[in-house]
Amino acid sequence: MQELKTEELAINGGQPVRSDFLPLTSPWIGEEEKQEVLDTLNGVWLSRGPKVSRFEDDFKKYTGANHAIALSSCTAALHVAIVAAGVKEGDEVITTPITFPATTNAILYERATPVLIDVDRRTFNIDPALIEKRITSRTKAIIPVHMAGQPCDMDEILEIAGRRNLIVIEDAAHAVGATYRGRHAGSLADAGCFSFYASKNLVTGDGGMLTVRDDKFAEFSRVIGLHGMSTSAWKRYSKEGVPNWELVYPGFKYNMTDIQASLGIHQLRKIERITSLREKWCRLYDELLVDIPELTLPYRAPGRRHACHLYIVTLDLERLSVSRDQFLAMMKAENIGCGIHFVSVHMQPYYANRFGFKRNDYPNAEWLSDRILSLPLSPQMTDVDVQDVVRAIRKVVAQTRKSQF
């Protein structure tokens, strides 16, 4: 594929590589999901009911988890898991700065303190070698984030946690379909938290799942996820249900609905097909981008299956005359939707102001925050879509490459 050295960038008035905009991602919804939703709408139960239970059972079987609790979001799952883990005001929870702020926000909900550990530049995941020295008498849990769908180094993390008597909660928001040494992400530790947001590999519009190993942890999680009530409305009002209930904890309104579960049931049935298509487009990106020295392509660590939720390249800003944000704007002008996943938590104004974080506190996270760029990735993409993305990248690189390179 030849570089387009003489083409003027669309941002400067040139012709874009595509006539229509290619979004960063889009959900793959089929007729089976639509019919299941209609069946629910035509029924008598729209909130948490039999289809949520069915989705939970299916997800439990797919992941190999002991328990699966469907909730309104991954944020809800994180919060419930943190409460169930016994995290309280004054406690500390170790996690990563390269994540969506929901991870750290959930820690703050219980007035605990997030303790950030820098990441590995190759994987974007928490660096296990840095964890131990940040553990104190107040440390209660570790939340590793399987960034972009690549499982963390869980053997090392679980060894540390076991030795120091810490709870491990996997943030598997990106990791439906990912495996680590043959086991599904989210089933490796005490708990796992999944996202089914509209941009994720498995979509329910909004929604999440909490997977749990321990029976008592799961029982408490299920109760506090629905107001702290001893039984759900479906179990109270169905023909076989018992109407009486007790409030056993001041819980949260975090339940999933049957409408959402109607999507999830069929999304889960084709998640392997979805993942294989994402893998296909990632391989094609690898093939077509490998010869561009201004980009570092995603690293996939051995012994695990990457869920391919995101395809993130790292820009070599020393070779380019523009910033990452300028590069992104140029790609958008070419009708290619790109994203940033993520700007480090410690660089977000709220966290910087509250905890006094400075840019250089987490050098790898800061370095990545300035350079990472997510390319379009969804199962229904085509070869032409991928080729258009690559054409746009080559066009932008050719026009912004520093003269000495």
XYZ file of C-alpha atoms in Angstrom:
405
model
C 0.000 0.000 0.000
C 1.660 3.209 -1.151
C 1.874 6.312 1.041
C -0.200 9.251 -0.136
C 2.579 11.864 0.089
C 1.087 14.347 -2.340
C -2.514 14.296 -1.097
C -3.634 17.311 0.884
C -5.127 16.477 4.246
C -8.904 16.802 4.489
C -8.491 19.018 7.550
C -6.724 21.489 5.235
C -9.335 21.282 2.496
C -8.289 18.089 0.712
C -10.499 15.157 -0.236
C -11.136 12.718 2.677
C -10.309 9.055 2.175
C -13.995 8.119 2.689
C -17.229 9.806 1.717
C -19.073 8.497 4.802
C -17.940 8.538 8.425
C -16.601 5.287 9.889
C -17.428 5.249 13.621
C -15.047 3.961 16.257
C -17.452 1.119 16.965
C -21.060 0.082 16.495
C -23.190 -2.698 18.029
C -24.078 -5.806 16.055
C -27.778 -6.350 16.711
C -29.582 -9.094 14.807
C -33.202 -10.108 14.309
C -32.989 -12.586 17.180
C -32.264 -9.793 19.676
C -35.088 -7.678 18.279
C -37.583 -10.543 18.476
C -36.555 -11.345 22.063
C -37.045 -7.723 23.083
C -40.478 -7.684 21.420
C -41.380 -10.896 23.234
C -40.494 -9.212 26.507
C -42.434 -6.046 25.652
C -45.459 -8.169 24.770
C -45.211 -10.045 28.063
C -46.061 -9.101 31.628
C -42.596 -8.534 33.108
C -40.191 -5.810 31.966
C -37.903 -5.280 34.948
C -35.780 -7.956 36.618
C -37.495 -11.251 35.872
C -37.024 -14.653 34.238
C -34.923 -13.419 31.317
C -32.397 -11.824 33.643
C -32.115 -15.145 35.472
C -31.693 -16.937 32.149
C -28.967 -14.527 31.075
C -27.189 -14.962 34.413
C -27.261 -18.755 34.075
C -25.948 -18.599 30.509
C -23.171 -16.180 31.453
C -22.154 -18.301 34.417
C -21.798 -21.315 32.148
C -19.865 -19.357 29.524
C -17.325 -17.910 31.955
C -17.094 -20.876 34.306
C -17.886 -18.618 37.263
C -19.598 -19.987 40.359
C -22.100 -17.128 40.419
C -23.253 -14.436 37.967
C -25.314 -11.415 39.040
C -26.721 -9.157 36.316
C -26.635 -5.454 37.169
C -27.296 -2.089 35.563
C -23.660 -1.378 34.642
C -20.070 -2.405 35.229
C -19.831 0.592 37.564
C -22.634 -0.939 39.619
C -20.811 -4.281 39.618
C -17.610 -2.621 40.840
C -19.452 -0.784 43.594
C -21.329 -3.879 44.760
C -18.111 -5.938 44.743
C -16.270 -3.287 46.762
C -19.044 -3.197 49.364
C -19.239 -7.000 49.500
C -15.454 -7.111 49.956
C -15.875 -5.092 53.144
C -14.093 -1.965 51.922
C -14.877 0.939 54.240
C -13.906 4.526 54.900
C -10.169 4.830 55.464
C -9.305 1.638 53.574
C -7.103 1.612 50.482
C -7.738 -0.177 47.181
C -4.916 -0.691 44.694
C -5.675 -0.206 41.006
C -4.321 1.236 37.762
C -4.342 4.806 36.419
C -5.005 3.687 32.825
C -8.711 2.970 33.119
C -12.073 4.632 32.776
C -12.677 6.661 35.976
C -15.580 4.379 36.965
C -12.942 2.052 38.452
C -11.613 4.632 40.876
C -14.964 6.374 41.359
C -16.438 3.138 42.752
C -13.697 3.116 45.383
C -14.573 6.672 46.383
C -18.254 5.748 46.763
C -17.267 3.898 49.965
C -14.945 6.736 51.073
C -11.905 4.555 50.532
C -8.700 5.738 48.840
C -7.585 4.553 45.388
C -3.875 3.763 45.352
C -2.603 3.924 41.784
C 0.138 1.653 40.449
C 1.883 2.513 37.192
C 1.382 0.367 34.095
C 3.465 -1.649 31.675
C 3.877 0.403 28.478
C 3.418 -2.651 26.274
C 0.227 -4.089 27.765
C -1.273 -0.895 29.318
C -2.006 -3.104 32.355
C -0.993 -2.671 35.987
C 2.653 -3.646 36.638
C 2.611 -6.409 39.297
C 6.241 -5.718 40.211
C 5.190 -2.347 41.652
C 2.259 -3.540 43.756
C 3.897 -4.966 46.862
C 5.702 -1.831 47.971
C 2.421 0.145 47.925
C 0.581 -2.270 50.221
C -0.052 -0.893 53.724
C -2.013 -1.949 56.797
C -5.009 -0.135 55.278
C -4.951 -2.019 51.940
C -8.091 -4.072 51.502
C -8.271 -5.055 47.826
C -6.653 -4.963 44.393
C -8.605 -4.114 41.219
C -6.614 -5.091 38.109
C -8.113 -3.781 34.848
C -7.901 -5.998 31.753
C -7.212 -3.033 29.508
C -8.544 -3.184 25.932
C -9.403 -6.849 26.492
C -5.928 -8.136 27.429
C -5.863 -10.014 30.756
C -3.442 -8.753 33.367
C -0.600 -10.852 34.792
C -3.007 -12.579 37.141
C -0.672 -15.256 38.513
C 1.602 -12.599 39.987
C -1.304 -10.474 41.261
C -3.109 -13.415 42.864
C 0.105 -14.629 44.508
C 0.638 -11.232 46.138
C -3.010 -10.994 47.171
C -3.014 -14.486 48.664
C 0.123 -13.837 50.659
C -1.147 -10.470 51.930
C -4.767 -11.588 52.505
C -6.267 -9.154 49.988
C -9.460 -9.408 47.926
C -8.980 -9.272 44.133
C -11.763 -7.789 41.981
C -11.167 -8.020 38.241
C -12.321 -5.060 36.184
C -13.228 -7.065 33.100
C -15.264 -4.305 31.436
C -13.304 -4.878 28.204
C -12.768 -8.588 28.596
C -15.820 -10.650 27.652
C -14.274 -13.476 25.624
C -10.757 -13.005 27.003
C -8.947 -15.886 28.685
C -5.871 -16.275 30.867
C -4.148 -19.668 30.808
C -7.377 -21.218 29.556
C -9.685 -19.609 32.117
C -12.107 -16.811 31.365
C -11.233 -13.327 32.533
C -13.499 -12.342 35.401
C -13.496 -15.869 36.849
C -9.890 -15.844 38.019
C -10.224 -13.954 41.312
C -12.745 -13.300 44.076
C -14.982 -11.294 41.749
C -15.138 -10.010 38.179
C -16.995 -7.016 36.746
C -18.159 -6.886 33.123
C -19.641 -4.090 31.001
C -22.355 -4.481 28.370
C -22.405 -0.801 27.419
C -23.310 0.035 23.810
C -19.657 0.128 22.691
C -18.635 -3.181 24.258
C -18.164 -6.585 22.634
C -21.398 -7.850 24.198
C -24.133 -5.213 24.210
C -27.299 -4.754 26.282
C -27.479 -0.967 25.778
C -26.364 -0.406 29.321
C -25.730 -3.225 31.731
C -23.131 -5.249 33.566
C -22.418 -8.537 35.275
C -20.735 -9.417 38.540
C -19.172 -12.869 38.670
C -18.281 -14.229 42.094
C -16.448 -17.246 43.477
C -17.638 -17.412 47.133
C -21.247 -18.293 47.978
C -21.644 -15.785 50.829
C -19.990 -12.993 48.836
C -22.439 -13.717 45.996
C -25.484 -13.874 48.274
C -24.642 -10.517 49.863
C -23.874 -8.986 46.449
C -27.228 -10.068 45.083
C -29.052 -8.541 48.056
C -27.269 -5.174 48.062
C -27.639 -4.863 44.290
C -31.429 -4.691 44.722
C -32.100 -2.254 47.572
C -30.792 -4.645 50.235
C -34.027 -6.629 50.068
C -34.140 -10.302 50.920
C -35.982 -11.210 47.699
C -36.607 -9.724 44.247
C -39.952 -8.491 42.926
C -40.107 -11.366 40.430
C -39.782 -13.874 43.249
C -42.410 -11.998 45.265
C -45.040 -11.508 42.574
C -44.753 -14.584 40.393
C -47.223 -17.426 40.932
C -44.715 -19.427 42.938
C -43.393 -16.380 44.816
C -43.765 -15.387 48.451
C -44.847 -11.736 48.943
C -43.015 -11.081 52.205
C -39.525 -9.573 52.245
C -37.061 -8.012 54.666
C -34.583 -5.174 54.291
C -31.227 -6.522 55.445
C -28.897 -3.763 54.190
C -29.261 -0.190 52.825
C -28.534 -1.330 49.286
C -28.734 0.105 45.781
C -31.094 0.088 42.793
C -28.626 -1.630 40.476
C -30.645 -4.435 38.889
C -30.694 -5.313 35.193
C -34.051 -5.453 33.389
C -35.561 -8.212 31.268
C -35.459 -5.824 28.296
C -31.681 -5.577 28.615
C -31.315 -9.294 29.255
C -33.285 -9.989 26.063
C -30.403 -8.464 24.138
C -27.766 -10.141 26.297
C -29.106 -13.669 25.861
C -28.553 -13.563 22.095
C -25.418 -11.430 22.189
C -23.844 -14.074 24.414
C -24.817 -16.841 21.987
C -22.772 -15.178 19.249
C -19.947 -13.741 21.380
C -17.446 -16.230 19.975
C -18.369 -15.148 16.446
C -18.087 -11.502 17.498
C -14.687 -12.106 19.062
C -13.380 -14.045 16.066
C -14.366 -11.204 13.728
C -12.654 -8.665 15.968
C -9.563 -10.882 15.941
C -9.727 -10.985 12.144
C -9.745 -7.191 11.825
C -6.949 -6.855 14.384
C -4.801 -9.266 12.377
C -5.488 -7.273 9.220
C -4.521 -4.046 10.982
C -1.309 -5.745 12.139
C -0.515 -6.811 8.590
C -1.193 -3.439 6.979
C 0.355 -1.178 9.631
C 3.479 -3.096 10.579
C 5.798 -1.127 8.282
C 4.926 2.322 9.668
C 7.710 3.270 12.122
C 5.663 6.133 13.568
C 3.287 3.579 15.141
C 3.746 0.905 17.783
C 1.127 -1.795 17.299
C -0.673 -3.580 20.152
C 1.349 -6.116 22.108
C -0.395 -9.385 22.927
C 1.121 -11.186 25.880
C 1.544 -14.985 25.727
C -0.687 -17.408 27.580
C -3.888 -15.444 27.120
C -6.592 -14.661 24.604
C -7.100 -10.974 23.914
C -10.797 -10.037 23.626
C -9.897 -7.430 20.977
C -12.236 -4.878 22.467
C -9.946 -2.051 21.361
C -7.168 -1.773 18.796
C -4.816 0.827 20.261
C -1.733 2.120 18.483
C 0.927 4.219 20.199
C 2.155 7.215 18.218
C 5.875 7.997 18.119
C 5.588 11.725 18.756
C 9.334 12.160 18.357
C 8.869 11.296 14.670
C 5.744 13.399 14.131
C 5.230 17.155 14.008
C 1.771 16.985 15.624
C 0.336 15.911 18.947
C -1.892 12.877 19.381
C -4.965 15.112 19.635
C -4.035 16.848 16.391
C -3.474 13.461 14.741
C -6.922 12.355 15.903
C -8.539 15.522 14.503
C -6.844 14.873 11.159
C -8.160 11.302 11.122
C -11.667 12.496 11.914
C -11.478 14.943 9.009
C -10.674 11.939 6.791
C -13.994 10.463 8.048
C -12.288 7.965 10.349
C -13.579 7.899 13.927
C -10.849 7.328 16.505
C -10.786 7.416 20.298
C -8.552 7.832 23.356
C -8.560 5.005 25.899
C -7.601 6.575 28.248
C -6.115 9.723 29.679
C -4.667 8.556 32.998
C -6.847 8.984 36.080
C -4.101 10.927 37.841
C -4.235 13.551 35.071
C -7.985 14.073 35.408
C -8.743 17.410 37.121
C -10.847 15.984 39.958
C -8.242 13.416 40.994
C -5.330 15.800 40.530
C -7.029 18.378 42.731
C -8.240 15.972 45.413
C -5.124 13.837 45.766
C -2.443 16.260 44.592
C -1.356 14.086 41.678
C 1.183 15.548 39.246
C 1.776 14.515 35.645
C 5.071 12.751 36.340
C 3.798 10.710 39.303
C 3.083 7.754 36.980
C 5.507 8.143 34.077
C 4.339 5.223 31.959
C 0.679 6.146 32.337
C 1.472 9.764 31.491
C 3.572 8.754 28.474
C 0.784 6.550 27.118
C -1.901 9.155 27.842
C -0.231 11.513 25.376
C 0.279 8.909 22.636
C -2.380 6.189 22.505
C -5.005 6.206 19.752
C -7.859 3.712 19.326
C -8.756 2.776 15.744
C -12.218 1.724 14.511
C -13.065 -1.839 15.488
C -16.384 -3.664 15.322
C -17.475 -7.107 14.093
C -19.425 -5.828 11.087
C -16.458 -3.967 9.599
C -15.228 -4.919 6.148
C -11.837 -5.258 4.513
C -12.525 -1.940 2.778
C -13.182 -0.252 6.128
C -9.853 -1.433 7.524
C -8.050 -0.412 4.338
C -9.629 3.049 4.546
C -8.361 3.458 8.113
C -4.877 2.450 7.019
C -4.996 4.800 4.014
C -5.947 7.658 6.329
C -3.139 6.837 8.757
C -0.571 6.697 5.956
C -1.882 9.959 4.548
C -1.661 11.747 7.910
C 1.738 10.269 8.752
C 3.143 11.244 5.352
C 2.076 14.858 5.885
C 3.195 15.129 9.508
C 6.427 13.121 9.567
C 9.388 15.179 10.722
C 11.853 15.913 7.938
C 14.771 14.059 9.538
C 12.757 10.840 9.317
